[in-house]
Structure formats: C-alpha cells, structure tokens
Coordinates of N, CA and C in Angstrom, one line a residue:
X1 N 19.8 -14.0 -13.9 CA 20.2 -15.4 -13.6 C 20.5 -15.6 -12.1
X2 N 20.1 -16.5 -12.0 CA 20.6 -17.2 -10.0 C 20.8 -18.5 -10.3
X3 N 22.2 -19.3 -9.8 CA 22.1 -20.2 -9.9 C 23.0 -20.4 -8.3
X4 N 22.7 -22.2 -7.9 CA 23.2 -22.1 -6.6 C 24.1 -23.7 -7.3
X5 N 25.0 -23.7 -6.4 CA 25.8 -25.1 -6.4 C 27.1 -25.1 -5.6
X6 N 27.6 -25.9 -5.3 CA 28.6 -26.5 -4.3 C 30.1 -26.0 -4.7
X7 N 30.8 -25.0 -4.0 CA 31.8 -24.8 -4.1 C 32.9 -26.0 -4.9
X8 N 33.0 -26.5 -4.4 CA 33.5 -28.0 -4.8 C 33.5 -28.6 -6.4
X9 N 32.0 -28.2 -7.1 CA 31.9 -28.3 -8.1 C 32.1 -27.2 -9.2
X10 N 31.4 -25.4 -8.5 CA 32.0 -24.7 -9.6 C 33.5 -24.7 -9.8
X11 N 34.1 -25.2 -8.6 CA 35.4 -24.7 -8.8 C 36.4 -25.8 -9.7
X12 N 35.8 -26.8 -9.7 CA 36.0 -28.0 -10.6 C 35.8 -27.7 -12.1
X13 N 34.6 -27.1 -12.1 CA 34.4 -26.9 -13.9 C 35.3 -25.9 -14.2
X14 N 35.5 -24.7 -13.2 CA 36.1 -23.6 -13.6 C 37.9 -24.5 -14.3
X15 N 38.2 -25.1 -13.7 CA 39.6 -25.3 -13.6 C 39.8 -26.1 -15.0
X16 N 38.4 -27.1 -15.1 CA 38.5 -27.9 -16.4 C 38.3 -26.8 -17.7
X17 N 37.4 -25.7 -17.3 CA 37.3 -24.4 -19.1 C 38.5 -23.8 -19.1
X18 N 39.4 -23.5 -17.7 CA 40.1 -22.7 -17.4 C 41.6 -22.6 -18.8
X19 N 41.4 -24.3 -18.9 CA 42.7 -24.9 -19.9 C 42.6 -24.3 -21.1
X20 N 40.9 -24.0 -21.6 CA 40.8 -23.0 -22.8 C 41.1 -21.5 -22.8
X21 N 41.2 -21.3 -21.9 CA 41.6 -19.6 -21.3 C 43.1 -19.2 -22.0
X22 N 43.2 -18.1 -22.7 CA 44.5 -18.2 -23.4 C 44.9 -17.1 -22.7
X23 N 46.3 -16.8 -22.9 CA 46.8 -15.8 -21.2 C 46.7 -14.7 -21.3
X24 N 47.0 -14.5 -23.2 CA 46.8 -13.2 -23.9 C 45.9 -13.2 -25.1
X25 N 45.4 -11.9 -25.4 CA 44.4 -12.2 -26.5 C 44.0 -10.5 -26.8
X26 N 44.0 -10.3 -28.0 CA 43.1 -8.9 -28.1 C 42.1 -9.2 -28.1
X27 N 41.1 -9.8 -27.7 CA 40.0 -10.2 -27.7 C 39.3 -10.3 -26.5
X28 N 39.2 -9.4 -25.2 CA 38.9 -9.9 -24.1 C 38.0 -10.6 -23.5
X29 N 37.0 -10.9 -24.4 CA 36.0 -12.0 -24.3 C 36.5 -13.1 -23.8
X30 N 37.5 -13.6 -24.7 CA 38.1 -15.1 -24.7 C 38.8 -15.3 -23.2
X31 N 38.8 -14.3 -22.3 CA 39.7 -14.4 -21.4 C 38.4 -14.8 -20.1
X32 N 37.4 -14.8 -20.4 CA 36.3 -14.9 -19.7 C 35.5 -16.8 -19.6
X33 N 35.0 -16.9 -18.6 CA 34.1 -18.3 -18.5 C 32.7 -17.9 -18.7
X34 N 32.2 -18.6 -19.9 CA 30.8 -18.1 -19.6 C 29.7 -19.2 -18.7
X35 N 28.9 -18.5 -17.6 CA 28.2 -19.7 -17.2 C 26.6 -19.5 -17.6
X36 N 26.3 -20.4 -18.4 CA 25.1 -21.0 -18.9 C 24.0 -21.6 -18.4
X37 N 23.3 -20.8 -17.6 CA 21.8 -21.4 -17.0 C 20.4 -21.4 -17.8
X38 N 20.6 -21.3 -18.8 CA 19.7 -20.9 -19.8 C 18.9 -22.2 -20.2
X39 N 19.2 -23.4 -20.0 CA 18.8 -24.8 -20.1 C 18.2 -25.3 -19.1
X40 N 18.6 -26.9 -18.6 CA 18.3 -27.6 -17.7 C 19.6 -27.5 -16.1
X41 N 20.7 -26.9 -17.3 CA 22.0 -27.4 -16.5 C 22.6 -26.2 -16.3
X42 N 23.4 -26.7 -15.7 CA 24.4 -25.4 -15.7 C 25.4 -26.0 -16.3
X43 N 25.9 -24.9 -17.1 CA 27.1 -25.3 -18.1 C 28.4 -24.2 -17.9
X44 N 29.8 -24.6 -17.8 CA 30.6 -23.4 -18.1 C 31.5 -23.7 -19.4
X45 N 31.6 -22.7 -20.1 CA 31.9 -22.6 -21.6 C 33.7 -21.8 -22.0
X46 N 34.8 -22.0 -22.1 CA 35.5 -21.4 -22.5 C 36.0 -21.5 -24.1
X47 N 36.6 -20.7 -24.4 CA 37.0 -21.0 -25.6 C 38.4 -19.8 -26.0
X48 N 39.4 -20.4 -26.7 CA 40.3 -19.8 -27.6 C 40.4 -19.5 -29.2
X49 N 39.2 -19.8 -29.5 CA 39.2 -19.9 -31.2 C 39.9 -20.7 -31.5
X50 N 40.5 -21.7 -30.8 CA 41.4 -23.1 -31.7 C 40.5 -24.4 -30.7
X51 N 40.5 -24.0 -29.7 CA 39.9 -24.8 -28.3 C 39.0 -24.1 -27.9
X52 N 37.8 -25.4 -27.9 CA 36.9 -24.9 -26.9 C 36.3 -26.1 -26.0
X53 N 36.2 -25.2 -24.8 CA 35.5 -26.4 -23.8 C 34.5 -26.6 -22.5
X54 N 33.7 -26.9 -22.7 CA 32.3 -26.9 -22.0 C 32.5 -28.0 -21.2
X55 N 32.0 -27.6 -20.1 CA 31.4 -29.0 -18.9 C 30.0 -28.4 -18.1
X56 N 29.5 -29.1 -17.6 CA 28.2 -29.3 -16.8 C 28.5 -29.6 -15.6
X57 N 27.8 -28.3 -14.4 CA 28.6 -28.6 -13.5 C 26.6 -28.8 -12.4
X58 N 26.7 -29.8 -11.3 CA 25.2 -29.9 -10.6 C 25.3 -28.8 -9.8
X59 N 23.8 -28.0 -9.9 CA 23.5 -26.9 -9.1 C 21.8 -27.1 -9.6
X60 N 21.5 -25.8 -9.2 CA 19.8 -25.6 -9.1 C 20.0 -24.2 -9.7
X61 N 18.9 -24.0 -10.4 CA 18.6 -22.7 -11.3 C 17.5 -22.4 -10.8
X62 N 17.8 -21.0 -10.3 CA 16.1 -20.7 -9.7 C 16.0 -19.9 -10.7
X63 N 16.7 -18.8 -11.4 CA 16.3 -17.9 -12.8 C 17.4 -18.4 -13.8
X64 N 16.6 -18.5 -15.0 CA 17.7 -18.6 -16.4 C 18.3 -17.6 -16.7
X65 N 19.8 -18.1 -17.3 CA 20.5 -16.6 -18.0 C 21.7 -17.4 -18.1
X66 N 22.5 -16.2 -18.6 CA 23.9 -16.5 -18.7 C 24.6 -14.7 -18.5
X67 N 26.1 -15.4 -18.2 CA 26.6 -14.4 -17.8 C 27.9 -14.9 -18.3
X68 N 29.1 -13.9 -18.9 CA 30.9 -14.4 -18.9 C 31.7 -13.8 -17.7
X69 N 32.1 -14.2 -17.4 CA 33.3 -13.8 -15.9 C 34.1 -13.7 -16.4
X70 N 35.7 -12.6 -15.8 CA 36.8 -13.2 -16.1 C 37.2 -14.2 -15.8
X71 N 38.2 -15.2 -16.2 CA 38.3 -16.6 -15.9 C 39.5 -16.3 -14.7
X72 N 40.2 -15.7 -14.6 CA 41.5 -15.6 -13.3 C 40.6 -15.3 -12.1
X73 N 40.4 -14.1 -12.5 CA 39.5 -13.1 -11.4 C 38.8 -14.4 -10.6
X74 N 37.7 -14.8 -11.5 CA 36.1 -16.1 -11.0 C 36.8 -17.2 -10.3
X75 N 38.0 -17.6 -10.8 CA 38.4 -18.6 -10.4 C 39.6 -18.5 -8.8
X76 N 39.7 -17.2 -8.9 CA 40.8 -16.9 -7.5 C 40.1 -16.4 -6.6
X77 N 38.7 -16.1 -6.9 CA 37.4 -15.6 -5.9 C 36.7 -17.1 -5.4
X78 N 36.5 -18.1 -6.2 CA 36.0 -19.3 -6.1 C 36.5 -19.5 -5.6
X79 N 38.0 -19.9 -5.4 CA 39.2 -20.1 -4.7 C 39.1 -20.4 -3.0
X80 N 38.8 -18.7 -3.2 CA 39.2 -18.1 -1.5 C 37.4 -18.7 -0.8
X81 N 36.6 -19.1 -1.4 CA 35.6 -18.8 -0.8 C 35.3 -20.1 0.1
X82 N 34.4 -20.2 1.3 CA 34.0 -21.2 2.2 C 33.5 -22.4 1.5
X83 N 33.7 -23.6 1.9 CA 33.6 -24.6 1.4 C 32.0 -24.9 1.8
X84 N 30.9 -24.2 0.8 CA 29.5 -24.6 0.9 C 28.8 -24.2 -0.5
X85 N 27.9 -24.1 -0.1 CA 27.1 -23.9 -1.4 C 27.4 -22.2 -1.8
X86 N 27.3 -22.3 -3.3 CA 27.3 -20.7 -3.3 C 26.8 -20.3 -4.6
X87 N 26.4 -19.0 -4.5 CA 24.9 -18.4 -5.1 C 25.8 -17.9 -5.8
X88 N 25.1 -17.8 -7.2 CA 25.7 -16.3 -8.2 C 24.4 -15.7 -8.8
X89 N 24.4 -14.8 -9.2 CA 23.7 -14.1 -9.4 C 23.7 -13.1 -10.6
X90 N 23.0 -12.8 -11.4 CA 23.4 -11.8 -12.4 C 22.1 -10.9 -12.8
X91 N 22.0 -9.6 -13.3 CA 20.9 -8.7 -13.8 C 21.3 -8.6 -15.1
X92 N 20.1 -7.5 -15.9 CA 20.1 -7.0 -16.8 C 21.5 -6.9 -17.1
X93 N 22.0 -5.8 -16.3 CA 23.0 -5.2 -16.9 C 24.7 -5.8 -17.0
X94 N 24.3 -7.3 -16.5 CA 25.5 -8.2 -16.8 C 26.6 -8.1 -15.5
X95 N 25.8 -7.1 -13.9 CA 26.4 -7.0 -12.7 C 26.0 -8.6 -12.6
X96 N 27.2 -8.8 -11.9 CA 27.2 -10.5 -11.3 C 27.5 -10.5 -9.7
X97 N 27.3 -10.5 -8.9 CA 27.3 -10.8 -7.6 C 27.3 -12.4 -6.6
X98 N 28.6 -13.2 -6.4 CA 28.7 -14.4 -5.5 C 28.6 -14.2 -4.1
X99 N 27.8 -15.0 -3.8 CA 27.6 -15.3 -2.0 C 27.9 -16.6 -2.2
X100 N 28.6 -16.4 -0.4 CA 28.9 -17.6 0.2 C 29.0 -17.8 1.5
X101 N 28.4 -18.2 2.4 CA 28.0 -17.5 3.9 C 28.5 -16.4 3.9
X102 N 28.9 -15.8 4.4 CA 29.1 -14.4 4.6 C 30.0 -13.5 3.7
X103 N 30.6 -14.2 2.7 CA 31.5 -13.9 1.9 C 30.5 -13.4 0.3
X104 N 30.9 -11.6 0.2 CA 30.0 -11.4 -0.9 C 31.0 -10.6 -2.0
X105 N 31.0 -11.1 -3.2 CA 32.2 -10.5 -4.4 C 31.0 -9.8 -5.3
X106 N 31.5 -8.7 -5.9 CA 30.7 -8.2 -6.9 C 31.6 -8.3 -8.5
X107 N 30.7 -8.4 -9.6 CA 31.7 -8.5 -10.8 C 31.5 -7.7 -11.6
X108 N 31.8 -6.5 -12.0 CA 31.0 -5.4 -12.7 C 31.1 -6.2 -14.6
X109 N 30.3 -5.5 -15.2 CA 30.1 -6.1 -16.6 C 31.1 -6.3 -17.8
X110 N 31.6 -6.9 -17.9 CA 32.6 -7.4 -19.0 C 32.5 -6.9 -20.2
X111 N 33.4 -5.7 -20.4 CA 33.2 -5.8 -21.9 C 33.4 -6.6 -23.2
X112 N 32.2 -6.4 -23.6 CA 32.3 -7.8 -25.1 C 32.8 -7.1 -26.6
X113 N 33.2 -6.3 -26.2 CA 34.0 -5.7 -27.4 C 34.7 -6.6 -28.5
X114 N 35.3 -6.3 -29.3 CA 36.6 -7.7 -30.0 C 37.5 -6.2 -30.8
X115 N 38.2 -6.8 -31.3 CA 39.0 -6.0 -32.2 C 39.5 -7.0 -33.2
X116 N 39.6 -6.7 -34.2 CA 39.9 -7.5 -35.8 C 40.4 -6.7 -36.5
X117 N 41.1 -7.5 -36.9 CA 42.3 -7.1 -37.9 C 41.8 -7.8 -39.1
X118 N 41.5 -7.1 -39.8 CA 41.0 -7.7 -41.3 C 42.0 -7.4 -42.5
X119 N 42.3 -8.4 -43.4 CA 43.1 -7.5 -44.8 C 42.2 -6.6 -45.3
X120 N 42.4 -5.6 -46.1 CA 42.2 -4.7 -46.7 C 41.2 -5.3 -47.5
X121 N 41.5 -6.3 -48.3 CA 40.2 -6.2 -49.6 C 39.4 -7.3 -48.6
X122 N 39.2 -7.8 -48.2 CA 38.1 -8.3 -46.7 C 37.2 -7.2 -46.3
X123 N 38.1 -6.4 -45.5 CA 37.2 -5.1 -45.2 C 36.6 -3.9 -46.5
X124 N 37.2 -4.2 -47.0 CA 36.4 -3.1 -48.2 C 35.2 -4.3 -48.6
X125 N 35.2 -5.4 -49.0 CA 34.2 -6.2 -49.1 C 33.1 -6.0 -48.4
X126 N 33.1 -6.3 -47.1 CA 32.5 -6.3 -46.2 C 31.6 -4.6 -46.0
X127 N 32.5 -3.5 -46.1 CA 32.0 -2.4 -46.3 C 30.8 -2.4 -46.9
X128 N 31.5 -2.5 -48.9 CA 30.5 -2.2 -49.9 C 29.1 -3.5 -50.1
X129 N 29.2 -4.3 -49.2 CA 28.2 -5.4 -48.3 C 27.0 -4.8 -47.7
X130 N 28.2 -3.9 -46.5 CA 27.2 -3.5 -45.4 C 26.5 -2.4 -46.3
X131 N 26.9 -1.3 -47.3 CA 26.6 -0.5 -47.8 C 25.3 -0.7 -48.6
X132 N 25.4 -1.9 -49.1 CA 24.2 -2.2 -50.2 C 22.8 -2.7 -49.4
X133 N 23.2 -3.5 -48.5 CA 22.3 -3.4 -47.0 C 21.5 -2.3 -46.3
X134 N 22.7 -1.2 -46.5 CA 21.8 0.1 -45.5 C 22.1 -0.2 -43.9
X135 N 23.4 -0.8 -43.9 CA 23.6 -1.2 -42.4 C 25.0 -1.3 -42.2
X136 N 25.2 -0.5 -40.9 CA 27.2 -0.4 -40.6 C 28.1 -1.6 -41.0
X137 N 29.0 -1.4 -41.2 CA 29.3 -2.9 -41.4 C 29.8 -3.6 -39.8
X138 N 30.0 -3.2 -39.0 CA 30.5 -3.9 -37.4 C 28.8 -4.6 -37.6
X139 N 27.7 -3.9 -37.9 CA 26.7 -4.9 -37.5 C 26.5 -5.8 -38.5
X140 N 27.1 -5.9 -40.1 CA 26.9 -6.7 -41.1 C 27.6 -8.1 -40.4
X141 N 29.2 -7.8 -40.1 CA 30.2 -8.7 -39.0 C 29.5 -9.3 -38.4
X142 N 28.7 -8.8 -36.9 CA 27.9 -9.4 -36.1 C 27.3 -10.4 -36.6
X143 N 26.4 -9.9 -37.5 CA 25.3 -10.6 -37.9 C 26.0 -11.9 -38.5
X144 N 27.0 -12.1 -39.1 CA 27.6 -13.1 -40.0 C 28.0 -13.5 -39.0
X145 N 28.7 -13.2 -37.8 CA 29.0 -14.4 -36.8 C 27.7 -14.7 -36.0
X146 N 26.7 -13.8 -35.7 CA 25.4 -14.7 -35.3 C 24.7 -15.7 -35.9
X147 N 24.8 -15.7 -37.4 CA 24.3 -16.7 -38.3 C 25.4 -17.9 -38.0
X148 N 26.5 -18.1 -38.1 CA 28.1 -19.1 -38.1 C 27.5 -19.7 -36.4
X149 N 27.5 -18.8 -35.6 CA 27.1 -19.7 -34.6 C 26.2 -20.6 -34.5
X150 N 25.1 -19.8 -34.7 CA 23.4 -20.5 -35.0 C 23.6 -22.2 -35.7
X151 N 24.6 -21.8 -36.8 CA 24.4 -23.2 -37.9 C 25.3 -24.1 -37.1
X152 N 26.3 -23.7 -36.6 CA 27.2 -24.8 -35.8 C 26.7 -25.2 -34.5
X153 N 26.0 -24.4 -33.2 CA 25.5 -24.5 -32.4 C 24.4 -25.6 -32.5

C-alpha cells in the first residue's frame, strides 16, 4: 500500500476513529486504526465491538492495501509531524513506514491475535464442529467470523 495525503487531513480522521478506540481491551486489534486504500478512497476504520467508525479522508493511492496501526502510537507520530503532505506506506509483511519531509517513523507489524473467552458448552460445540470438519477449531472461529463479516459488510 502507498498512500499520500495532507497532514491536516490524516490527522483529522485519525482523531474522528480515535473516539472508537477503547483504552483497554484483550483484544489488541481493537486498539488499532485501520487505513483502507483498497477502493477509490482512503478510509480509516476503528471499532470497539459496541462502536464503530469510519471516515474518508482525500489523498491519492498510488498502490492498494490496507494496513491497522496502533491508534495512540499513529496518532502522536501524526501529531509531531511537519505540516505537509505525508506518504505511508506498507509491504507484505504489514511493515508500515511514514514520511514527511525529512521526518521518517517505522511501524513494525501488529499482532492480530484475539483471545476469547468462550463458556464451556460454546467451546465444546465449536470443538465437536471443527472436529466433524477435519479442521482446528481457532480456524472453524475464523471462518465463522469471515462469513459474519462478509454478510454484514
């Protein structure tokens, strides 16, 4: 992903997802902004599982992608930086890298882990599920939240 836009404006969207950012969470995902060049726009996305909230912020996409940031971290680096245009960048491996004249931050890859607490007859469900499948159950989970997204998305 590369996307370029106006200090002025990432730092605006950031502040408007930021409100979805919850302070604590076993969940470290949720503590992240994700920015979405995967479209026409650039979009930044946060969410708490109760709130969620997206805005569109103007820039130019030279490569599509998406990437999550931490949301403190992104936003106290946006913060400090020179009032011009500024590049982000991301690879395969989810390294994210901002320029801004001469000002260069690196963001190493966020883990997307989760942790869940399931009751007991939930998780044995889900088990003897994944079991009759022929497949772990963390990836039966997965897959049930990649289908829940898909239909609501």
């Amino acid at each position: 992903m590369k996307i370029i836009c106006s200090k002025n404006d990432l730092l605006n969207g950031i502040n408007i997802c930021s409100k979805a950012v919850p302070g604590k969470t076993t969940m470290s995902i949720l503590q992240c902004i994700l920015i979405d060049a995967r479209g026409d726009y650039i979009k930044l996305v946060a969410n708490d599982m109760e709130l969620g909230i997206e805005t569109k912020i103007i820039g130019k996409i030279e490569e599509k992608g998406m990437i999550a940031l931490e949301a403190n971290f992104f936003c106290n680096t946006v913060r400090k930086l020179p009032d011009n245009d500024v590049t982000i960048t991301s690879d395969v491996s989810n390294h994210a890298v901002i320029d801004c004249e001469k000002v260069h931050f690196e963001f190493k890859p966020k883990d997307a882990s989760i942790s869940l607490k399931l009751p007991t007859e939930l998780l044995a469900a889900v088990k003897i599920k994944a079991k009759k499948e022929g497949i772990p159950y963390n990836r039966l989970i997965r897959k049930a939240l990649e289908r829940e997204i898909k239909e609501v998305g």
